[in-house]
XYZ file of C-alpha atoms in Angstrom:
700
model
C -32.500 2.087 -12.406
C -31.860 -1.780 -12.012
C -28.809 -3.178 -11.087
C -26.290 -5.345 -12.513
C -27.317 -8.464 -10.087
C -28.525 -10.536 -12.900
C -25.737 -10.000 -15.238
C -23.257 -10.973 -12.768
C -25.327 -13.374 -10.833
C -28.417 -14.703 -13.364
C -30.835 -17.590 -11.971
C -31.565 -18.373 -15.209
C -30.502 -17.727 -18.715
C -32.137 -17.797 -22.222
C -29.466 -17.990 -25.571
C -31.580 -16.428 -28.215
C -30.302 -17.693 -31.640
C -28.923 -20.758 -29.752
C -26.864 -23.196 -32.494
C -27.020 -26.770 -32.011
C -23.409 -26.636 -33.309
C -21.127 -26.011 -29.824
C -18.434 -24.153 -32.144
C -20.504 -21.138 -33.332
C -21.403 -17.721 -32.012
C -24.712 -18.639 -30.779
C -23.748 -22.458 -29.730
C -20.868 -21.753 -27.734
C -22.676 -20.215 -24.384
C -25.131 -23.045 -24.466
C -22.242 -25.463 -24.261
C -20.457 -23.306 -21.619
C -22.945 -22.983 -19.570
C -24.013 -26.560 -19.608
C -20.300 -27.835 -19.088
C -19.228 -25.120 -16.816
C -21.784 -26.490 -14.160
C -24.402 -23.247 -14.517
C -26.795 -24.243 -11.793
C -29.951 -22.432 -13.150
C -32.415 -23.038 -15.649
C -30.927 -22.734 -19.992
C -33.282 -21.582 -22.475
C -32.007 -22.094 -25.877
C -34.258 -19.934 -28.423
C -34.341 -21.231 -32.004
C -37.545 -21.203 -33.940
C -36.185 -23.942 -36.215
C -35.377 -26.761 -33.280
C -37.045 -28.506 -30.710
C -33.925 -29.412 -29.082
C -30.717 -27.415 -29.235
C -27.570 -29.065 -27.568
C -29.518 -31.965 -25.598
C -31.873 -28.870 -24.213
C -35.476 -28.365 -24.941
C -35.457 -25.605 -27.432
C -38.242 -22.587 -27.487
C -39.387 -20.320 -30.639
C -39.380 -17.000 -28.617
C -38.285 -15.700 -25.231
C -41.786 -15.317 -24.454
C -42.811 -19.362 -25.007
C -40.417 -19.946 -22.202
C -42.944 -21.190 -19.552
C -41.010 -19.896 -16.339
C -39.194 -16.436 -15.383
C -36.344 -15.466 -17.742
C -33.343 -13.355 -15.985
C -31.055 -13.076 -18.498
C -31.030 -13.412 -21.927
C -28.077 -13.728 -24.951
C -28.799 -12.183 -28.239
C -26.548 -13.894 -30.610
C -28.972 -13.020 -33.973
C -27.819 -11.023 -36.943
C -27.936 -7.199 -36.664
C -31.478 -6.774 -37.879
C -33.323 -9.271 -35.262
C -31.802 -7.798 -32.269
C -34.389 -4.953 -32.185
C -37.391 -7.652 -32.142
C -35.377 -9.983 -30.014
C -35.322 -6.616 -27.283
C -38.699 -5.997 -27.414
C -39.552 -10.035 -26.877
C -37.368 -9.653 -24.078
C -39.389 -6.527 -22.518
C -42.614 -8.457 -23.019
C -41.539 -11.420 -20.875
C -40.023 -9.080 -18.275
C -36.272 -10.136 -19.040
C -33.945 -8.366 -16.131
C -30.525 -8.387 -18.398
C -29.522 -8.828 -21.499
C -26.281 -9.452 -22.917
C -26.148 -8.449 -26.991
C -23.345 -10.197 -28.628
C -24.176 -8.643 -31.820
C -22.531 -6.188 -33.721
C -23.282 -3.167 -36.774
C -24.764 -0.771 -34.421
C -23.746 2.473 -33.119
C -20.467 1.717 -34.054
C -21.195 1.612 -37.709
C -22.695 5.301 -38.024
C -25.811 7.199 -37.740
C -28.421 4.236 -38.740
C -27.001 1.979 -35.884
C -26.931 4.464 -33.340
C -30.619 5.267 -34.048
C -31.379 1.657 -34.219
C -29.169 1.216 -30.707
C -31.022 4.061 -29.315
C -34.719 2.561 -29.763
C -33.285 -0.473 -28.107
C -32.056 1.515 -25.070
C -35.235 2.824 -25.644
C -37.345 -0.042 -25.352
C -34.870 -1.927 -22.362
C -35.618 1.430 -20.181
C -39.059 1.900 -20.622
C -39.189 -1.917 -18.632
C -35.928 -1.137 -16.343
C -34.107 -3.979 -18.289
C -30.339 -3.462 -18.519
C -28.146 -4.467 -21.557
C -23.927 -5.290 -21.997
C -23.301 -4.342 -24.943
C -23.972 -4.469 -27.982
C -21.262 -5.788 -29.642
C -19.254 -7.471 -27.119
C -17.899 -10.353 -26.203
C -19.978 -11.006 -23.103
C -19.062 -12.127 -19.831
C -18.118 -14.420 -17.365
C -18.504 -15.086 -13.289
C -16.713 -18.152 -12.099
C -18.233 -18.097 -8.595
C -21.764 -18.430 -10.158
C -20.723 -20.951 -12.906
C -22.331 -18.347 -15.474
C -20.482 -17.884 -19.152
C -22.234 -15.787 -20.944
C -19.991 -14.974 -23.707
C -18.520 -17.238 -26.818
C -14.962 -16.026 -26.167
C -12.372 -19.175 -26.219
C -11.123 -17.469 -22.944
C -13.597 -20.229 -21.340
C -11.084 -22.823 -21.467
C -8.860 -21.017 -19.642
C -11.071 -20.089 -17.012
C -13.632 -22.979 -16.402
C -13.107 -24.900 -12.600
C -10.796 -22.026 -11.615
C -11.416 -19.297 -8.796
C -9.416 -16.091 -9.047
C -9.859 -12.721 -7.378
C -9.354 -10.519 -10.220
C -11.899 -9.072 -11.805
C -11.656 -7.355 -15.121
C -13.934 -4.745 -17.231
C -12.574 -4.128 -21.197
C -14.338 -1.863 -23.159
C -12.203 -4.035 -26.005
C -13.344 -7.852 -26.062
C -10.094 -8.745 -27.995
C -8.036 -6.937 -25.610
C -10.086 -9.101 -23.175
C -8.978 -12.414 -24.128
C -5.783 -11.525 -24.813
C -5.144 -10.412 -21.235
C -6.739 -13.920 -20.117
C -3.845 -15.664 -22.002
C -1.264 -13.746 -20.868
C -2.161 -13.937 -17.255
C -2.492 -17.448 -17.610
C 1.448 -17.877 -18.646
C 2.237 -16.159 -15.375
C -0.085 -17.980 -12.973
C -2.828 -15.554 -12.748
C -6.450 -16.335 -13.484
C -9.653 -13.849 -13.436
C -12.667 -14.411 -11.331
C -15.229 -12.466 -13.499
C -14.618 -10.970 -16.611
C -16.988 -8.671 -18.376
C -16.509 -6.622 -21.694
C -18.993 -3.839 -22.524
C -18.964 -2.863 -26.377
C -20.652 0.074 -26.675
C -21.764 0.722 -23.817
C -25.467 1.639 -24.781
C -26.115 0.943 -21.090
C -23.951 -0.613 -18.513
C -20.864 1.289 -18.649
C -17.554 0.460 -17.046
C -17.564 2.722 -14.420
C -20.674 0.409 -12.921
C -18.656 -2.696 -13.494
C -15.998 -1.688 -11.400
C -18.757 -0.210 -8.747
C -20.131 -3.961 -8.393
C -16.648 -5.284 -8.118
C -16.137 -2.909 -5.394
C -19.027 -4.783 -3.363
C -18.466 -8.463 -4.764
C -16.569 -10.196 -1.697
C -15.186 -12.701 -4.360
C -12.977 -10.214 -6.382
C -9.797 -8.797 -4.299
C -8.573 -6.571 -7.267
C -9.823 -4.769 -10.312
C -8.544 -4.608 -14.116
C -10.133 -2.028 -16.569
C -9.423 -1.688 -20.048
C -10.478 1.923 -21.094
C -10.647 3.795 -24.103
C -12.835 6.430 -23.026
C -15.528 7.446 -20.393
C -19.026 7.958 -21.832
C -20.326 9.466 -18.421
C -18.156 11.100 -15.991
C -20.535 10.396 -12.880
C -20.703 6.320 -13.673
C -16.884 6.053 -13.865
C -16.241 8.522 -11.033
C -18.547 6.665 -8.432
C -17.160 3.312 -9.778
C -13.502 4.509 -8.659
C -14.273 5.907 -5.639
C -16.868 2.841 -4.563
C -13.448 0.924 -4.894
C -11.131 3.520 -3.156
C -13.777 3.307 -0.148
C -13.889 -0.623 0.076
C -9.914 -0.382 -0.334
C -9.877 -2.789 -3.435
C -7.174 -1.701 -5.962
C -8.270 -0.436 -8.955
C -5.208 -0.639 -11.825
C -6.432 0.892 -15.489
C -4.731 0.551 -18.966
C -6.215 3.721 -20.382
C -5.080 4.147 -24.298
C -5.101 6.795 -26.396
C -2.368 8.890 -24.780
C -1.570 10.299 -27.942
C -4.781 11.728 -28.609
C -4.305 15.031 -30.864
C -6.679 17.620 -31.297
C -9.119 16.431 -28.984
C -9.003 19.753 -27.373
C -9.308 23.083 -29.031
C -5.932 24.807 -29.478
C -7.290 28.718 -28.697
C -5.167 28.760 -25.283
C -1.804 26.970 -24.004
C -4.429 25.035 -21.822
C -5.999 23.107 -24.456
C -2.944 21.884 -25.795
C -1.167 20.792 -22.554
C -3.854 19.588 -21.150
C -4.968 17.236 -23.017
C -8.038 14.932 -22.394
C -5.240 12.033 -21.628
C -3.818 14.726 -18.818
C -7.367 14.954 -17.376
C -8.039 10.671 -17.300
C -4.556 10.960 -15.386
C -5.773 13.499 -12.985
C -9.372 11.511 -12.560
C -7.530 8.253 -11.670
C -5.037 9.965 -9.341
C -7.691 11.944 -8.009
C -10.457 8.701 -7.212
C -6.710 6.238 -6.166
C -7.047 4.079 -9.640
C -3.236 3.498 -10.464
C -2.432 3.454 -14.253
C -0.252 1.430 -16.021
C 1.476 1.873 -18.738
C 1.616 -1.280 -20.323
C -0.034 -5.234 -19.722
C 3.060 -6.210 -18.189
C 2.675 -3.858 -15.617
C -0.881 -4.403 -15.217
C -0.136 -7.795 -14.629
C 2.760 -7.345 -11.914
C 0.987 -4.963 -10.169
C -2.148 -7.045 -10.183
C -0.065 -9.890 -8.882
C 1.711 -7.980 -5.761
C -1.914 -6.663 -4.945
C -3.216 -10.309 -4.394
C -1.487 -10.849 -1.556
C -3.101 -7.885 0.355
C 0.213 -6.248 1.575
C 0.396 -2.453 1.222
C 3.239 -0.670 2.708
C 2.718 2.350 5.224
C 5.284 4.367 3.823
C 8.026 4.402 1.142
C 11.320 3.289 2.828
C 12.835 0.714 0.747
C 15.855 -1.983 1.924
C 17.445 -3.232 -0.818
C 19.730 -6.580 -0.010
C 22.218 -8.318 -2.611
C 25.178 -10.222 -3.290
C 26.089 -7.844 -6.046
C 26.828 -4.092 -6.039
C 26.073 -3.758 -9.525
C 22.709 -5.054 -9.094
C 22.347 -2.947 -5.858
C 23.132 0.435 -8.056
C 20.476 -0.637 -10.603
C 17.979 -1.515 -7.956
C 18.744 1.995 -6.327
C 18.201 3.951 -9.700
C 14.818 1.983 -10.281
C 13.728 2.983 -7.009
C 14.551 6.758 -7.369
C 12.807 6.257 -10.848
C 9.659 5.336 -8.827
C 9.844 7.699 -6.140
C 10.811 5.039 -3.342
C 13.289 6.347 -0.912
C 16.641 4.106 -0.411
C 17.237 5.210 2.743
C 20.933 4.879 4.547
C 20.659 2.265 7.497
C 20.403 3.127 10.747
C 24.512 3.069 12.466
C 23.505 0.196 14.931
C 21.863 -1.867 12.084
C 25.400 -1.239 9.874
C 27.563 -1.998 12.874
C 25.756 -5.663 13.360
C 26.326 -6.030 9.699
C 29.621 -5.594 9.566
C 30.015 -8.009 12.218
C 28.401 -10.686 10.036
C 30.488 -9.758 7.102
C 33.339 -7.564 7.709
C 33.396 -6.241 4.280
C 29.722 -5.809 3.130
C 28.559 -2.437 2.034
C 26.510 -1.446 4.277
C 24.936 1.880 3.386
C 21.544 1.253 1.179
C 21.600 -1.472 -1.053
C 23.116 -3.439 0.997
C 25.682 -5.673 -0.691
C 26.504 -8.554 1.401
C 28.839 -10.003 -1.008
C 30.250 -13.113 -2.039
C 29.889 -14.526 1.464
C 26.340 -15.539 0.821
C 27.878 -18.533 -1.315
C 29.215 -19.745 1.920
C 26.404 -18.732 4.091
C 23.445 -18.151 2.569
C 21.607 -17.502 5.817
C 23.168 -14.014 5.748
C 20.190 -12.959 3.671
C 18.066 -13.929 6.566
C 19.988 -12.176 9.128
C 20.663 -8.941 7.525
C 16.668 -8.559 6.168
C 15.914 -9.045 10.120
C 18.335 -6.475 10.978
C 16.857 -3.668 8.766
C 13.176 -4.684 9.273
C 13.864 -4.935 12.720
C 14.784 -1.383 12.846
C 11.530 -0.152 12.334
C 12.844 2.027 9.636
C 11.769 0.342 6.635
C 8.712 -0.006 5.009
C 9.396 -2.283 2.030
C 12.136 -4.631 0.870
C 14.007 -6.189 -2.344
C 15.830 -8.926 -1.734
C 18.028 -10.050 -4.854
C 18.989 -13.756 -4.679
C 19.456 -14.660 -8.114
C 21.120 -18.346 -9.062
C 22.269 -19.604 -5.505
C 18.270 -19.802 -4.921
C 18.290 -22.514 -7.440
C 21.180 -24.270 -6.555
C 20.756 -27.339 -4.273
C 22.739 -27.076 -1.675
C 21.692 -22.927 -0.890
C 17.990 -23.296 -1.847
C 16.653 -25.202 0.920
C 18.686 -23.266 3.812
C 17.587 -19.862 2.229
C 13.551 -20.636 2.047
C 13.913 -21.880 5.696
C 15.763 -19.162 7.101
C 13.773 -16.152 5.003
C 10.176 -17.964 5.629
C 10.421 -17.169 9.229
C 11.469 -13.236 8.544
C 8.849 -12.825 6.410
C 6.512 -14.271 9.170
C 7.555 -11.952 11.851
C 6.569 -8.719 9.713
C 3.551 -9.799 7.782
C 2.801 -5.826 7.191
C 5.577 -5.401 4.776
C 5.554 -6.463 1.490
C 8.795 -8.456 0.414
C 10.298 -9.155 -2.924
C 12.751 -11.982 -3.987
C 14.347 -12.087 -7.221
C 15.467 -15.772 -7.605
C 16.458 -17.456 -10.219
C 14.989 -20.871 -10.002
C 12.235 -23.274 -10.654
C 8.439 -22.909 -10.532
C 8.255 -24.998 -7.625
C 11.216 -22.985 -5.703
C 9.460 -19.425 -6.653
C 5.971 -21.044 -5.482
C 7.360 -21.882 -2.265
C 8.950 -18.287 -1.548
C 5.361 -16.765 -2.516
C 3.938 -19.697 0.129
C 6.403 -18.243 2.793
C 4.913 -14.485 2.535
C 7.293 -13.277 -0.539
C 6.288 -11.867 -4.221
C 8.721 -12.851 -6.716
C 9.894 -10.618 -9.661
C 13.104 -11.562 -12.161
C 13.888 -7.870 -13.223
C 14.615 -5.197 -10.618
C 12.747 -2.523 -12.385
C 9.594 -4.695 -12.610
C 9.761 -5.462 -8.985
C 10.168 -1.862 -7.753
C 7.709 -0.482 -9.940
C 5.168 -3.206 -8.484
C 6.388 -1.991 -4.722
C 5.633 1.655 -6.006
C 2.365 0.527 -6.901
C 1.710 -1.172 -3.549
C 2.112 2.387 -1.944
C 0.292 4.046 -4.309
C -3.182 2.651 -3.049
C -1.957 3.035 0.367
C -1.740 6.937 -0.089
C -4.735 6.648 -2.137
C -6.968 4.682 0.324
C -5.980 7.196 3.340
C -7.128 10.438 1.756
C -10.522 11.739 2.857
C -13.283 11.631 0.075
C -13.255 14.788 -2.113
C -15.666 17.135 -1.158
C -18.452 17.555 -3.309
C -18.613 20.322 -6.050
C -20.082 23.605 -5.293
C -19.867 26.322 -7.342
C -19.003 29.499 -5.332
C -21.854 31.965 -5.277
C -19.732 34.804 -5.211
C -17.789 34.607 -8.502
C -18.951 36.818 -11.281
C -20.898 35.472 -14.018
C -19.004 36.176 -17.266
C -21.147 36.662 -20.373
C -22.112 34.675 -23.229
C -19.417 36.255 -25.732
C -17.552 35.255 -29.155
C -14.050 37.197 -27.323
C -12.864 39.016 -24.568
C -10.027 41.487 -24.507
C -7.084 41.096 -22.087
C -8.288 44.198 -19.670
C -12.259 42.321 -19.748
C -10.422 38.870 -18.744
C -8.572 40.733 -16.122
C -11.701 42.417 -14.746
C -13.421 39.072 -14.090
C -9.862 37.841 -12.425
C -9.764 40.367 -10.068
C -13.441 40.330 -9.447
C -12.620 36.557 -8.424
C -10.357 37.175 -6.041
C -6.649 37.634 -8.072
C -4.794 40.572 -8.161
C -4.300 42.352 -11.275
C -1.622 45.317 -11.855
C -2.700 48.824 -11.975
C -4.002 49.343 -15.543
C -4.620 52.607 -17.988
C -6.525 52.007 -21.108
C -5.415 54.070 -23.593
C -5.867 55.034 -27.756
C -2.689 56.733 -28.620
C 0.904 58.127 -27.929
C -0.560 61.061 -25.945
C -2.559 58.657 -23.652
C 0.752 56.201 -23.034
C 2.850 58.885 -22.111
C -0.078 60.671 -19.686
C -0.320 57.441 -18.144
C 3.418 56.719 -18.126
C 3.450 60.159 -16.100
C 0.681 59.417 -13.506
C 2.222 55.198 -13.002
C 5.688 57.417 -11.990
C 8.146 55.166 -13.427
C 9.123 52.361 -15.725
C 5.691 50.623 -17.950
C 4.726 48.006 -19.909
C 2.747 48.461 -22.861
C 0.311 46.142 -24.347
C -1.793 45.821 -27.191
C -5.623 45.183 -26.252
C -7.816 43.038 -28.862
C -9.826 40.189 -28.508
C -8.460 38.713 -31.664
C -5.223 38.556 -30.524
C -4.651 35.621 -27.662
C -0.374 35.761 -28.227
C 0.407 39.875 -28.402
C 4.188 38.976 -27.833
C 3.632 36.715 -31.231
C 2.457 40.083 -33.120
C 5.104 42.833 -31.426
C 2.169 43.555 -28.712
C 4.103 43.997 -26.120
C 6.873 46.599 -24.844
C 8.372 46.018 -21.548
C 10.378 48.453 -18.958
C 9.728 51.516 -20.848
C 10.886 54.611 -19.776
C 8.410 57.593 -19.156
C 9.208 59.553 -21.668
C 9.655 57.173 -24.365
C 5.652 55.311 -23.707
C 4.024 57.738 -26.448
C 6.569 55.977 -29.202
C 6.691 52.953 -28.207
C 3.254 52.954 -28.201
C 3.302 54.240 -32.193
C 6.024 51.409 -32.855
C 3.452 48.743 -31.529
C 0.505 50.119 -33.826
C 2.980 49.933 -36.393
C 4.227 46.193 -35.643
C 0.501 44.815 -34.962
C -1.018 46.280 -38.103
C 2.008 44.602 -40.130
C 1.774 41.679 -38.489
C -2.192 41.235 -37.898
C -4.094 44.027 -40.231
C -7.541 42.582 -39.628
C -7.519 42.548 -36.001
C -9.681 44.631 -33.847
C -7.733 47.409 -31.958
C -9.475 48.300 -28.656
C -6.730 49.971 -27.091
C -3.185 49.826 -25.287
C -3.090 48.672 -21.635
C -0.068 51.034 -19.750
C 0.874 49.059 -16.631
C 3.402 49.415 -14.068
C 6.506 47.430 -14.943
C 6.495 44.988 -11.882
C 9.721 43.008 -11.242
C 10.788 40.209 -9.374
C 8.970 37.011 -8.604
C 8.693 33.701 -10.437
C 6.097 33.291 -13.488
C 3.611 30.847 -13.374
C 0.695 29.610 -15.668
C -2.247 28.649 -13.785
C -5.339 27.461 -16.832
C -9.151 26.163 -15.877
C -10.566 24.544 -18.973
C -13.616 22.264 -19.571
C -13.237 18.644 -20.461
C -15.956 17.306 -22.417
C -16.274 14.160 -20.104
C -14.919 15.296 -16.476
C -16.053 19.318 -16.650
C -13.651 21.894 -15.219
C -9.890 20.646 -15.267
C -6.785 22.818 -13.902
C -3.194 22.793 -15.312
C -0.740 24.679 -13.483
C 3.347 24.876 -14.482
C 6.143 26.980 -14.875
C 5.150 30.390 -16.733
C 6.207 32.552 -19.733
C 7.799 30.925 -22.475
C 8.537 27.948 -19.994
C 5.387 26.486 -20.188
C 5.685 25.412 -23.799
C 9.221 25.044 -23.803
C 9.742 22.743 -20.989
C 5.813 21.214 -20.353
C 6.349 20.775 -17.039
C 2.508 20.874 -16.041
C 0.240 18.732 -13.765
C -3.657 18.852 -14.301
C -6.360 18.110 -11.520
C -10.165 17.964 -11.784
C -12.101 20.492 -9.896
C -13.356 20.361 -7.195
C -10.294 21.895 -5.860
C -9.580 22.728 -2.259
C -6.131 24.723 -0.852
C -4.695 21.113 -0.114
C -4.788 19.267 -3.314
C -3.969 23.203 -5.220
C -0.763 22.717 -3.330
C -0.485 18.952 -4.245
C -0.850 20.262 -7.706
C 2.115 22.712 -7.380
C 3.885 20.263 -5.536
C 3.705 17.388 -8.790
C 5.657 19.554 -10.829
C 9.262 20.398 -10.998
C 8.528 24.208 -10.739
C 7.582 23.490 -6.684
C 11.425 23.081 -6.201
C 11.873 26.485 -7.540
C 9.034 27.517 -5.474
C 10.568 26.244 -2.282
C 13.790 28.093 -2.609
C 15.912 26.178 -4.668
C 19.710 27.058 -3.867
C 19.230 29.153 -1.752
C 16.347 31.404 -3.690
C 13.868 33.115 -1.475
C 10.877 31.234 -1.110
C 7.669 32.250 -2.687
C 4.291 32.236 -1.599
C 3.011 28.883 -2.576
C 0.246 29.562 -0.256
C -0.879 32.819 -2.212
C -0.553 30.672 -5.257
C -2.359 27.583 -3.865
C -5.318 30.061 -2.839
C -5.469 31.771 -6.452
C -5.435 28.582 -7.833
C -8.597 27.962 -6.050
C -10.238 30.884 -7.039
C -9.283 30.565 -10.509
C -10.833 27.103 -10.471
C -14.206 28.330 -8.115
C -14.522 31.022 -11.589
C -14.214 28.344 -14.372
C -16.680 26.192 -12.397
C -19.230 28.898 -11.685
C -19.133 29.909 -15.608
C -18.688 26.261 -16.973
C -21.700 26.501 -19.346
C -20.189 29.630 -20.990
C -16.941 29.641 -20.720
C -14.191 26.903 -21.875
C -10.882 28.099 -20.949
C -9.647 30.665 -18.164
C -6.115 31.160 -18.494
C -3.308 33.359 -16.736
C 0.152 33.398 -17.708
C 2.136 34.278 -16.415
C 0.733 34.425 -12.990
C 3.572 36.339 -10.771
C 4.458 34.435 -7.483
C 6.420 36.863 -5.101
C 8.568 36.019 -1.977
C 6.848 34.165 0.487
C 3.851 36.727 2.280
C 3.976 39.183 -0.690
C 1.171 37.351 -2.685
C 0.507 36.854 -6.673
C -0.159 39.307 -9.129
C -1.987 38.294 -12.698
C -0.159 39.778 -15.363
C -2.087 38.412 -18.289
C -5.448 36.626 -18.490
C -7.191 35.380 -21.257
C -10.814 34.057 -21.342
C -11.950 31.991 -24.162
C -15.373 31.393 -24.316
C -17.266 27.832 -25.506
C -18.007 28.195 -29.523
C -21.481 26.764 -29.085
C -22.969 29.453 -26.560
C -21.346 32.814 -27.636
C -23.947 34.862 -29.809
């Protein structure tokens, strides 16, 4: 497939539907290209005019005497397909389609858009859009857009690249960024993404020497491989990707046949993909721009140990709270550093945060001395210095800057944020001296955490290529599976299940309990009943002598609650005690394929919703990371004197369940184990219940 070079760095541009009116959609790109200093030929296409905005016009792109690298289509919808066909005959390499009214309008629009794409593909021509605001690249003086953002960026040379699936949002973002001094070097809106997708733009930015920070506004991903490839290209290039992905409240996106569907909706899978490939998911525009600003400095911490220096104990407490919220480590100062600070300020708070007290009003250089002591210890990876109003006072401002600037120069690999309430000129002086500047501690510490996110992401090895385990059993295409059948497949995949006896009546239950030789659990077996306890289909800790009566009671309860359920029998198993109940569910996401969700099991999985999600492929290391991403991790690792659980066996079970789901991804939607009982260290795990939900479109 042709690269997008003709879009990002066109040699010549034709504007189909060009207008002599510089304010109209067809007139703006002509005006922008001319005024913006585009270096190649510009060809207005307008059959009604000989000249457009002082340039020679042509009736058709095919009438242009020279080669056309890129064309803009700014015509009514009905004229788009003929224009594309004309571009194809001319050999145009790329097209930007402003026109709307295609796939976003329904089936007929989709049909026409498909025809447009077919023509483009047949002639190796790339399409941006349709239904987009176009793009600009300031390094190439290329403004292929009708957006008013041109006026905000022309003549600038920003190092941020934006790709956005919303043109309106992209325009607003330029305005908001400008208010805080940020500019974009490239800005691309993808519209309907008939051809060029956001992931491909991210990959292009990863290779663009003029772009240091990549921002992405996403509503969806049309193609897993394209997005993943783009994110991975940026990760390997050590370029930060900051994503604002909307749609956190997507309801009904996944079927609710099993717990996984309701817990690991599509949004959780997006989170897993971003985490896997190193992107940072911002929760707001403010957060995205804050982190972009921090990343532009190009200083990423080697760890998460934070030192905080303030003149106020209250601000220090706030900073410590926010740092904990963001997962940063506000570790105590080394004893020798504390002793040196006491020499400087006898009544200073010398733990961390460091309170240098009101003494700073008389001796502003104390900030620099304290920072030098902390960073010189080698025990801190980042610093937050809250200077406040002192930074703007005439007597203190130069002393602060003159003393702090050399400290920054001595520790260039440590990101340092100052909070100053001062003029823009003073803020700029701190930035020139190697500091970032934020007025509010929560935003500052979130940005530091974001910087550390990228340090970790770039250090991880590339994800292993997906491989379907040949040893996994084949699950046939069926409408439903009973618990016994589901457990058989789980066992064949390498996850232990308990001894089981399938019986049909009270006599069988009594005989099975006697053979087991102790208290038993009895469960109804029915592919129609995913949650058996809701209909009285589970009896626990049943004595041998009571097994027959327990089965009869269960039969009556199930008949009363679910009279139409098909009953295949009853499972009698040993009553297994001890261990920690966990939940493991693998599910097929329509975009990203196999994902896995983990959390505490039993009723806790829905009550607390403390779960984490990852995407395949999964190895033991990633399974352990998945476990650590939940609060259940503390419980499993021996919380408050509890015995440590067999976390290694749990991780292996997760790997096996993901492999089983991957091997059967064409026929099975969900594989769920709840509970998966995790015993003490060295004693393994056992699946007490299992559910397999087939894909609706393949079950006979």
